[in-house]
Amino acid sequence: MEKRRFQIVFYVAIFCILSFFFFGMVAYGVLLLPPVQTKAVNLVGNQLSRIITGDIKIAKVRSNLLTYIILKDFSIRDRVNPNVYVSASEIKLRYYLPSLLKKKIRITHTNIEQLNVHLRIRKNGKIEIPFLLNNGIKPEKNSIFTGWEVEPGPVRVMEMNASFHDSLRNYYSAANRTSCVVRFPKLDSVMISVDVPDGFFYSKWWNGNVDTLQTDVVITPRGMNVIHCYAQGSGSTAKGYGWIPFNYDDPWDLHAVASSKTRPIYALETYAPAFDTVGYAQATAYFKGSFKKPLYFVDLKGNGVSYSGVMLDTFSFKGWTDDSEDIHYDFKGNSPYGKIKLDGDVRIIHLNSFHPIIDKYTINAKVDKLKTASFVKILSSDHD
């Protein structure tokens, strides 16, 4: 009797195990079906769209559930302006599934193919970035993910085309065929390495094509540490490094070395139209102090620059600011008509604002070894 009962229990147990295994395999097979995976991920995408400023769309999903997931034709578009979006032809994430047992989401690495990024700031200052969090969303204190940890691995972008248009500051930049690697050295910091072989830059200060842009940047909650940056294009080169804080009251420590032909420096055409488009200059500069109370220094040297028809064979300029927002300058130039020396001070209120105000200024001028004949000749030509 006991043996009979044991056999019944044994067979029932075997049946339950086989049934569980069979239905588990069926469920696993169903989850492997592309339409099921796409439907599941789109449900998650719709939930995420509620907490960000854009709409998430995913055309297809592929996954073996155990080690990787592939998102095809992924996009996030701004709800108001559909021309503002982030899209990728393919995103492949590899993850370590056993880490879930320790309440940890470990993504070993991510590859992104054909990434397109188009962002904008309107004239009224509104930022159009579709993946920003909605202001009305508050984090849930008792979420099922409370206490979970995310451990992201490196993200590699094979090719990226990006543009950024700031209508408020009249600024536009574009980057084509860009490769990028993003690493996470700490949970609260991001390290970005970018290589741009082709780009364009337009601003009030400089216009032109960018042939090369290479940079390594670490972004933290406090600010951005530029480890190194190198740019070249349209007859200009620039190297820089330093610290850029996100808080306007925190001090900067940014250094740059640049050289350029006069032609792409649009600021000269805007603020000093008497400058001709010939000549060459190189500069060393740094920016310290805070954004509200900046401390600038620039050491500029050049040759072959023409101003109002007067050619400067060589020139040097030094300018710096103090705690009172006074700009001190010292200019020396060699021309066919003599040696020119200028120095003085300029008081500019709200130097880093969109509407700086020139309060007062002083200027001292001196000309050594004046060549009278040449000077009279240019005056007579201007009079004619």
GROMACS .gro file of C-alpha atoms in nm:
model
  384
    1MET     CA    1   0.000   0.000   0.000
    2GLU     CA    2   0.277   0.238   0.098
    3LYS     CA    3   0.473   0.142  -0.214
    4ARG     CA    4   0.166   0.211  -0.430
    5ARG     CA    5   0.120   0.554  -0.268
    6PHE     CA    6   0.490   0.639  -0.320
    7GLN     CA    7   0.465   0.547  -0.689
    8ILE     CA    8   0.159   0.775  -0.733
    9VAL     CA    9   0.335   1.067  -0.562
   10PHE     CA   10   0.649   1.005  -0.770
   11TYR     CA   11   0.461   1.003  -1.100
   12VAL     CA   12   0.261   1.312  -1.003
   13ALA     CA   13   0.587   1.492  -0.919
   14ILE     CA   14   0.744   1.387  -1.249
   15PHE     CA   15   0.432   1.502  -1.434
   16CYS     CA   16   0.437   1.842  -1.257
   17ILE     CA   17   0.808   1.891  -1.332
   18LEU     CA   18   0.766   1.797  -1.697
   19SER     CA   19   0.456   2.016  -1.727
   20PHE     CA   20   0.636   2.311  -1.569
   21PHE     CA   21   0.933   2.257  -1.801
   22PHE     CA   22   0.705   2.221  -2.106
   23PHE     CA   23   0.498   2.532  -2.034
   24GLY     CA   24   0.816   2.719  -1.943
   25MET     CA   25   0.968   2.630  -2.278
   26VAL     CA   26   0.645   2.730  -2.454
   27ALA     CA   27   0.643   3.063  -2.270
   28TYR     CA   28   1.010   3.116  -2.352
   29GLY     CA   29   0.938   3.033  -2.718
   30VAL     CA   30   0.646   3.277  -2.723
   31LEU     CA   31   0.864   3.552  -2.571
   32LEU     CA   32   1.122   3.489  -2.842
   33LEU     CA   33   0.865   3.572  -3.109
   34PRO     CA   34   0.954   3.917  -3.257
   35PRO     CA   35   0.593   4.053  -3.248
   36VAL     CA   36   0.562   3.964  -2.879
   37GLN     CA   37   0.896   4.124  -2.795
   38THR     CA   38   0.811   4.438  -2.993
   39LYS     CA   39   0.472   4.467  -2.823
   40ALA     CA   40   0.626   4.427  -2.478
   41VAL     CA   41   0.900   4.684  -2.537
   42ASN     CA   42   0.655   4.935  -2.688
   43LEU     CA   43   0.441   4.903  -2.375
   44VAL     CA   44   0.751   4.996  -2.173
   45GLY     CA   45   0.825   5.277  -2.421
   46ASN     CA   46   0.476   5.420  -2.378
   47GLN     CA   47   0.524   5.426  -2.002
   48LEU     CA   48   0.860   5.601  -2.043
   49SER     CA   49   0.702   5.855  -2.280
   50ARG     CA   50   0.485   5.969  -1.990
   51ILE     CA   51   0.783   6.087  -1.787
   52ILE     CA   52   0.989   6.257  -2.061
   53THR     CA   53   0.918   6.541  -2.304
   54GLY     CA   54   0.920   6.320  -2.616
   55ASP     CA   55   0.750   6.015  -2.761
   56ILE     CA   56   0.942   5.687  -2.782
   57LYS     CA   57   0.893   5.460  -3.083
   58ILE     CA   58   1.054   5.122  -3.153
   59ALA     CA   59   0.988   4.939  -3.481
   60LYS     CA   60   1.130   4.595  -3.399
   61VAL     CA   61   1.288   4.410  -3.108
   62ARG     CA   62   1.511   4.103  -3.107
   63SER     CA   63   1.639   3.925  -2.796
   64ASN     CA   64   1.744   3.585  -2.667
   65LEU     CA   65   1.625   3.704  -2.321
   66LEU     CA   66   1.941   3.572  -2.155
   67THR     CA   67   2.226   3.793  -2.282
   68TYR     CA   68   2.118   4.066  -2.525
   69ILE     CA   69   1.838   4.278  -2.668
   70ILE     CA   70   1.837   4.463  -3.003
   71LEU     CA   71   1.614   4.764  -3.071
   72LYS     CA   72   1.552   4.842  -3.438
   73ASP     CA   73   1.460   5.192  -3.565
   74PHE     CA   74   1.451   5.352  -3.221
   75SER     CA   75   1.343   5.717  -3.194
   76ILE     CA   76   1.246   5.985  -2.942
   77ARG     CA   77   1.067   6.285  -3.097
   78ASP     CA   78   0.960   6.611  -2.943
   79ARG     CA   79   0.581   6.633  -2.916
   80VAL     CA   80   0.563   6.996  -3.036
   81ASN     CA   81   0.840   7.005  -3.295
   82PRO     CA   82   0.885   6.671  -3.478
   83ASN     CA   83   1.209   6.801  -3.633
   84VAL     CA   84   1.369   6.776  -3.288
   85TYR     CA   85   1.452   6.411  -3.231
   86VAL     CA   86   1.704   6.142  -3.143
   87SER     CA   87   1.700   5.825  -3.352
   88ALA     CA   88   1.912   5.518  -3.416
   89SER     CA   89   1.885   5.244  -3.674
   90GLU     CA   90   1.995   4.984  -3.418
   91ILE     CA   91   2.076   4.970  -3.049
   92LYS     CA   92   2.224   4.648  -2.912
   93LEU     CA   93   2.254   4.604  -2.536
   94ARG     CA   94   2.432   4.314  -2.376
   95TYR     CA   95   2.353   4.245  -2.011
   96TYR     CA   96   2.443   4.005  -1.731
   97LEU     CA   97   2.120   3.838  -1.623
   98PRO     CA   98   2.238   3.684  -1.288
   99SER     CA   99   2.299   4.036  -1.151
  100LEU     CA  100   1.921   4.071  -1.115
  101LEU     CA  101   1.943   3.836  -0.814
  102LYS     CA  102   2.141   4.110  -0.637
  103LYS     CA  103   1.895   4.389  -0.737
  104LYS     CA  104   2.145   4.515  -0.992
  105ILE     CA  105   2.093   4.587  -1.362
  106ARG     CA  106   2.431   4.529  -1.522
  107ILE     CA  107   2.467   4.631  -1.888
  108THR     CA  108   2.805   4.505  -2.004
  109HIS     CA  109   2.819   4.718  -2.321
  110THR     CA  110   2.601   4.895  -2.577
  111ASN     CA  111   2.654   4.947  -2.950
  112ILE     CA  112   2.456   5.212  -3.142
  113GLU     CA  113   2.438   5.222  -3.521
  114GLN     CA  114   2.352   5.532  -3.728
  115LEU     CA  115   2.265   5.774  -3.450
  116ASN     CA  116   2.093   6.101  -3.550
  117VAL     CA  117   2.057   6.384  -3.298
  118HIS     CA  118   1.882   6.715  -3.372
  119LEU     CA  119   1.830   6.951  -3.077
  120ARG     CA  120   1.724   7.314  -3.050
  121ILE     CA  121   1.680   7.614  -2.821
  122ARG     CA  122   1.407   7.861  -2.923
  123LYS     CA  123   1.438   8.240  -2.921
  124ASN     CA  124   1.234   8.252  -2.599
  125GLY     CA  125   1.493   8.029  -2.431
  126LYS     CA  126   1.283   7.712  -2.429
  127ILE     CA  127   1.500   7.402  -2.458
  128GLU     CA  128   1.375   7.145  -2.708
  129ILE     CA  129   1.542   6.820  -2.605
  130PRO     CA  130   1.299   6.526  -2.630
  131PHE     CA  131   1.454   6.310  -2.357
  132LEU     CA  132   1.432   6.562  -2.071
  133LEU     CA  133   1.217   6.467  -1.771
  134ASN     CA  134   0.874   6.625  -1.745
  135ASN     CA  135   0.859   6.889  -1.471
  136GLY     CA  136   0.534   6.751  -1.334
  137ILE     CA  137   0.671   6.401  -1.275
  138LYS     CA  138   0.766   6.320  -0.917
  139PRO     CA  139   0.967   6.008  -0.827
  140GLU     CA  140   0.771   5.736  -0.649
  141LYS     CA  141   0.904   5.665  -0.301
  142ASN     CA  142   0.766   5.310  -0.292
  143SER     CA  143   0.860   5.203  -0.645
  144ILE     CA  144   0.934   4.838  -0.711
  145PHE     CA  145   1.280   4.951  -0.826
  146THR     CA  146   1.365   5.118  -0.496
  147GLY     CA  147   1.706   4.994  -0.383
  148TRP     CA  148   1.806   4.873  -0.729
  149GLU     CA  149   2.140   4.969  -0.881
  150VAL     CA  150   2.224   5.030  -1.246
  151GLU     CA  151   2.576   4.943  -1.360
  152PRO     CA  152   2.618   5.068  -1.719
  153GLY     CA  153   2.907   4.954  -1.936
  154PRO     CA  154   3.067   5.148  -2.222
  155VAL     CA  155   2.848   5.283  -2.501
  156ARG     CA  156   2.998   5.293  -2.849
  157VAL     CA  157   2.841   5.499  -3.128
  158MET     CA  158   2.959   5.375  -3.466
  159GLU     CA  159   2.837   5.676  -3.664
  160MET     CA  160   2.653   5.989  -3.554
  161ASN     CA  161   2.513   6.288  -3.740
  162ALA     CA  162   2.412   6.568  -3.508
  163SER     CA  163   2.299   6.930  -3.518
  164PHE     CA  164   2.230   7.189  -3.251
  165HIS     CA  165   2.055   7.521  -3.317
  166ASP     CA  166   2.043   7.789  -3.047
  167SER     CA  167   1.810   8.061  -3.180
  168LEU     CA  168   1.848   8.263  -2.860
  169ARG     CA  169   2.225   8.309  -2.900
  170ASN     CA  170   2.232   8.282  -3.281
  171TYR     CA  171   2.446   7.970  -3.273
  172TYR     CA  172   2.444   7.663  -3.496
  173SER     CA  173   2.671   7.361  -3.512
  174ALA     CA  174   2.666   7.031  -3.698
  175ALA     CA  175   2.878   6.716  -3.688
  176ASN     CA  176   2.880   6.442  -3.951
  177ARG     CA  177   3.020   6.087  -3.954
  178THR     CA  178   3.110   6.121  -3.588
  179SER     CA  179   3.229   5.831  -3.373
  180CYS     CA  180   3.182   5.842  -2.999
  181VAL     CA  181   3.254   5.632  -2.691
  182VAL     CA  182   3.079   5.693  -2.359
  183ARG     CA  183   3.208   5.543  -2.036
  184PHE     CA  184   3.085   5.560  -1.677
  185PRO     CA  185   3.388   5.570  -1.444
  186LYS     CA  186   3.153   5.640  -1.151
  187LEU     CA  187   2.780   5.616  -1.105
  188ASP     CA  188   2.747   5.998  -1.105
  189SER     CA  189   2.995   6.080  -1.385
  190VAL     CA  190   3.018   6.025  -1.758
  191MET     CA  191   3.331   6.026  -1.975
  192ILE     CA  192   3.278   6.108  -2.343
  193SER     CA  193   3.535   6.071  -2.622
  194VAL     CA  194   3.435   6.224  -2.957
  195ASP     CA  195   3.603   6.219  -3.298
  196VAL     CA  196   3.446   6.446  -3.563
  197PRO     CA  197   3.599   6.434  -3.916
  198ASP     CA  198   3.346   6.673  -4.068
  199GLY     CA  199   3.145   6.953  -3.911
  200PHE     CA  200   3.025   7.312  -3.932
  201PHE     CA  201   3.019   7.590  -3.674
  202TYR     CA  202   2.835   7.922  -3.691
  203SER     CA  203   2.831   8.185  -3.417
  204LYS     CA  204   2.880   8.556  -3.358
  205TRP     CA  205   3.251   8.486  -3.308
  206TRP     CA  206   3.364   8.231  -3.566
  207ASN     CA  207   3.223   8.075  -3.881
  208GLY     CA  208   3.358   7.787  -4.082
  209ASN     CA  209   3.391   7.416  -4.150
  210VAL     CA  210   3.550   7.190  -3.890
  211ASP     CA  211   3.778   6.927  -4.042
  212THR     CA  212   3.883   6.767  -3.713
  213LEU     CA  213   3.741   6.770  -3.363
  214GLN     CA  214   3.873   6.541  -3.092
  215THR     CA  215   3.782   6.572  -2.726
  216ASP     CA  216   3.769   6.381  -2.398
  217VAL     CA  217   3.523   6.520  -2.146
  218VAL     CA  218   3.411   6.400  -1.802
  219ILE     CA  219   3.066   6.523  -1.697
  220THR     CA  220   2.978   6.522  -1.325
  221PRO     CA  221   2.688   6.671  -1.128
  222ARG     CA  222   2.907   6.974  -1.045
  223GLY     CA  223   3.037   7.049  -1.392
  224MET     CA  224   3.238   6.939  -1.692
  225ASN     CA  225   3.608   6.854  -1.688
  226VAL     CA  226   3.756   6.900  -2.037
  227ILE     CA  227   4.060   6.671  -2.032
  228HIS     CA  228   4.163   6.785  -2.377
  229CYS     CA  229   4.000   6.933  -2.685
  230TYR     CA  230   4.149   6.984  -3.031
  231ALA     CA  231   3.971   7.146  -3.325
  232GLN     CA  232   4.088   7.236  -3.674
  233GLY     CA  233   3.915   7.387  -3.974
  234SER     CA  234   3.891   7.685  -4.211
  235GLY     CA  235   4.247   7.793  -4.137
  236SER     CA  236   4.200   7.782  -3.759
  237THR     CA  237   4.322   7.548  -3.489
  238ALA     CA  238   4.240   7.543  -3.119
  239LYS     CA  239   4.346   7.340  -2.817
  240GLY     CA  240   4.189   7.360  -2.476
  241TYR     CA  241   4.142   7.202  -2.138
  242GLY     CA  242   3.996   7.292  -1.801
  243TRP     CA  243   3.693   7.297  -1.573
  244ILE     CA  244   3.347   7.434  -1.660
  245PRO     CA  245   3.102   7.439  -1.364
  246PHE     CA  246   2.727   7.416  -1.405
  247ASN     CA  247   2.663   7.663  -1.121
  248TYR     CA  248   2.705   8.026  -1.230
  249ASP     CA  249   2.860   8.115  -0.894
  250ASP     CA  250   3.133   7.848  -0.901
  251PRO     CA  251   3.479   7.932  -1.041
  252TRP     CA  252   3.590   7.837  -1.391
  253ASP     CA  253   3.940   7.724  -1.487
  254LEU     CA  254   3.945   7.704  -1.865
  255HIS     CA  255   4.258   7.739  -2.081
  256ALA     CA  256   4.291   7.763  -2.460
  257VAL     CA  257   4.555   7.811  -2.729
  258ALA     CA  258   4.434   7.908  -3.076
  259SER     CA  259   4.562   8.027  -3.410
  260SER     CA  260   4.360   8.145  -3.706
  261LYS     CA  261   4.344   8.336  -4.027
  262THR     CA  262   4.143   8.655  -3.996
  263ARG     CA  263   3.874   8.553  -4.246
  264PRO     CA  264   3.667   8.303  -4.037
  265ILE     CA  265   3.667   8.529  -3.726
  266TYR     CA  266   3.314   8.665  -3.770
  267ALA     CA  267   3.339   8.881  -3.456
  268LEU     CA  268   3.575   9.118  -3.638
  269GLU     CA  269   3.325   9.168  -3.918
  270THR     CA  270   3.048   9.230  -3.666
  271TYR     CA  271   3.219   9.447  -3.406
  272ALA     CA  272   3.517   9.587  -3.601
  273PRO     CA  273   3.421   9.599  -3.971
  274ALA     CA  274   3.728   9.811  -4.052
  275PHE     CA  275   3.941   9.498  -4.027
  276ASP     CA  276   4.024   9.336  -4.359
  277THR     CA  277   3.995   8.960  -4.409
  278VAL     CA  278   4.370   8.909  -4.448
  279GLY     CA  279   4.625   8.829  -4.181
  280TYR     CA  280   4.702   8.569  -3.921
  281ALA     CA  281   4.690   8.564  -3.541
  282GLN     CA  282   4.752   8.328  -3.252
  283ALA     CA  283   4.632   8.360  -2.896
  284THR     CA  284   4.669   8.216  -2.549
  285ALA     CA  285   4.376   8.271  -2.315
  286TYR     CA  286   4.220   8.158  -1.991
  287PHE     CA  287   3.890   8.209  -1.817
  288LYS     CA  288   3.875   8.207  -1.438
  289GLY     CA  289   3.643   8.351  -1.180
  290SER     CA  290   3.269   8.282  -1.199
  291PHE     CA  291   3.033   8.334  -1.490
  292LYS     CA  292   2.883   8.636  -1.312
  293LYS     CA  293   3.225   8.776  -1.214
  294PRO     CA  294   3.462   8.656  -1.487
  295LEU     CA  295   3.838   8.693  -1.492
  296TYR     CA  296   3.966   8.683  -1.849
  297PHE     CA  297   4.317   8.696  -1.987
  298VAL     CA  298   4.423   8.693  -2.353
  299ASP     CA  299   4.764   8.725  -2.514
  300LEU     CA  300   4.722   8.783  -2.889
  301LYS     CA  301   4.995   8.812  -3.152
  302GLY     CA  302   4.974   8.833  -3.528
  303ASN     CA  303   5.097   8.969  -3.858
  304GLY     CA  304   4.972   9.098  -4.191
  305VAL     CA  305   4.651   9.248  -4.045
  306SER     CA  306   4.491   9.548  -4.214
  307TYR     CA  307   4.270   9.799  -4.032
  308SER     CA  308   4.106  10.088  -4.224
  309GLY     CA  309   4.363  10.041  -4.496
  310VAL     CA  310   4.656  10.060  -4.255
  311MET     CA  311   4.866   9.745  -4.269
  312LEU     CA  312   5.014   9.615  -3.945
  313ASP     CA  313   5.320   9.410  -4.024
  314THR     CA  314   5.320   9.266  -3.671
  315PHE     CA  315   5.112   9.335  -3.361
  316SER     CA  316   5.062   9.215  -3.006
  317PHE     CA  317   4.768   9.262  -2.773
  318LYS     CA  318   4.722   9.176  -2.407
  319GLY     CA  319   4.392   9.214  -2.229
  320TRP     CA  320   4.269   9.111  -1.886
  321THR     CA  321   3.983   9.179  -1.649
  322ASP     CA  322   3.977   9.242  -1.276
  323ASP     CA  323   3.721   9.193  -0.997
  324SER     CA  324   3.553   9.524  -1.091
  325GLU     CA  325   3.481   9.403  -1.447
  326ASP     CA  326   3.734   9.652  -1.582
  327ILE     CA  327   3.917   9.542  -1.894
  328HIS     CA  328   4.280   9.650  -1.917
  329TYR     CA  329   4.456   9.632  -2.251
  330ASP     CA  330   4.794   9.695  -2.406
  331PHE     CA  331   4.840   9.705  -2.785
  332LYS     CA  332   5.159   9.738  -2.988
  333GLY     CA  333   5.183   9.737  -3.366
  334ASN     CA  334   5.440   9.796  -3.636
  335SER     CA  335   5.313   9.965  -3.951
  336PRO     CA  336   5.478  10.129  -4.254
  337TYR     CA  337   5.398  10.464  -4.089
  338GLY     CA  338   5.556  10.401  -3.751
  339LYS     CA  339   5.522  10.207  -3.427
  340ILE     CA  340   5.182  10.233  -3.262
  341LYS     CA  341   5.118  10.183  -2.891
  342LEU     CA  342   4.774  10.189  -2.728
  343ASP     CA  343   4.676  10.114  -2.370
  344GLY     CA  344   4.386  10.192  -2.141
  345ASP     CA  345   4.083  10.057  -1.960
  346VAL     CA  346   3.722   9.976  -2.045
  347ARG     CA  347   3.444   9.932  -1.790
  348ILE     CA  348   3.182   9.686  -1.918
  349ILE     CA  349   2.886   9.614  -1.694
  350HIS     CA  350   2.738   9.262  -1.715
  351LEU     CA  351   3.026   9.142  -1.932
  352ASN     CA  352   2.889   8.788  -1.979
  353SER     CA  353   2.527   8.887  -2.033
  354PHE     CA  354   2.345   8.912  -2.364
  355HIS     CA  355   2.339   9.293  -2.331
  356PRO     CA  356   2.673   9.415  -2.196
  357ILE     CA  357   2.696   9.789  -2.127
  358ILE     CA  358   3.008   9.999  -2.186
  359ASP     CA  359   3.014  10.233  -1.888
  360LYS     CA  360   3.338  10.424  -1.945
  361TYR     CA  361   3.676  10.385  -2.108
  362THR     CA  362   4.020  10.546  -2.133
  363ILE     CA  363   4.274  10.525  -2.411
  364ASN     CA  364   4.633  10.639  -2.441
  365ALA     CA  365   4.794  10.649  -2.785
  366LYS     CA  366   5.156  10.687  -2.889
  367VAL     CA  367   5.330  10.671  -3.225
  368ASP     CA  368   5.707  10.628  -3.240
  369LYS     CA  369   5.928  10.687  -3.544
  370LEU     CA  370   5.643  10.835  -3.748
  371LYS     CA  371   5.720  10.832  -4.118
  372THR     CA  372   5.561  11.161  -4.217
  373ALA     CA  373   5.572  11.113  -4.593
  374SER     CA  374   5.390  10.780  -4.579
  375PHE     CA  375   5.140  10.913  -4.327
  376VAL     CA  376   5.060  11.223  -4.539
  377LYS     CA  377   5.022  11.000  -4.843
  378ILE     CA  378   4.756  10.783  -4.683
  379LEU     CA  379   4.571  11.089  -4.550
  380SER     CA  380   4.567  11.248  -4.894
  381SER     CA  381   4.441  10.922  -5.051
  382ASP     CA  382   4.157  10.908  -4.798
  383HIS     CA  383   4.075  11.273  -4.870
  384ASP     CA  384   4.056  11.205  -5.244
   0.00000   0.00000   0.00000
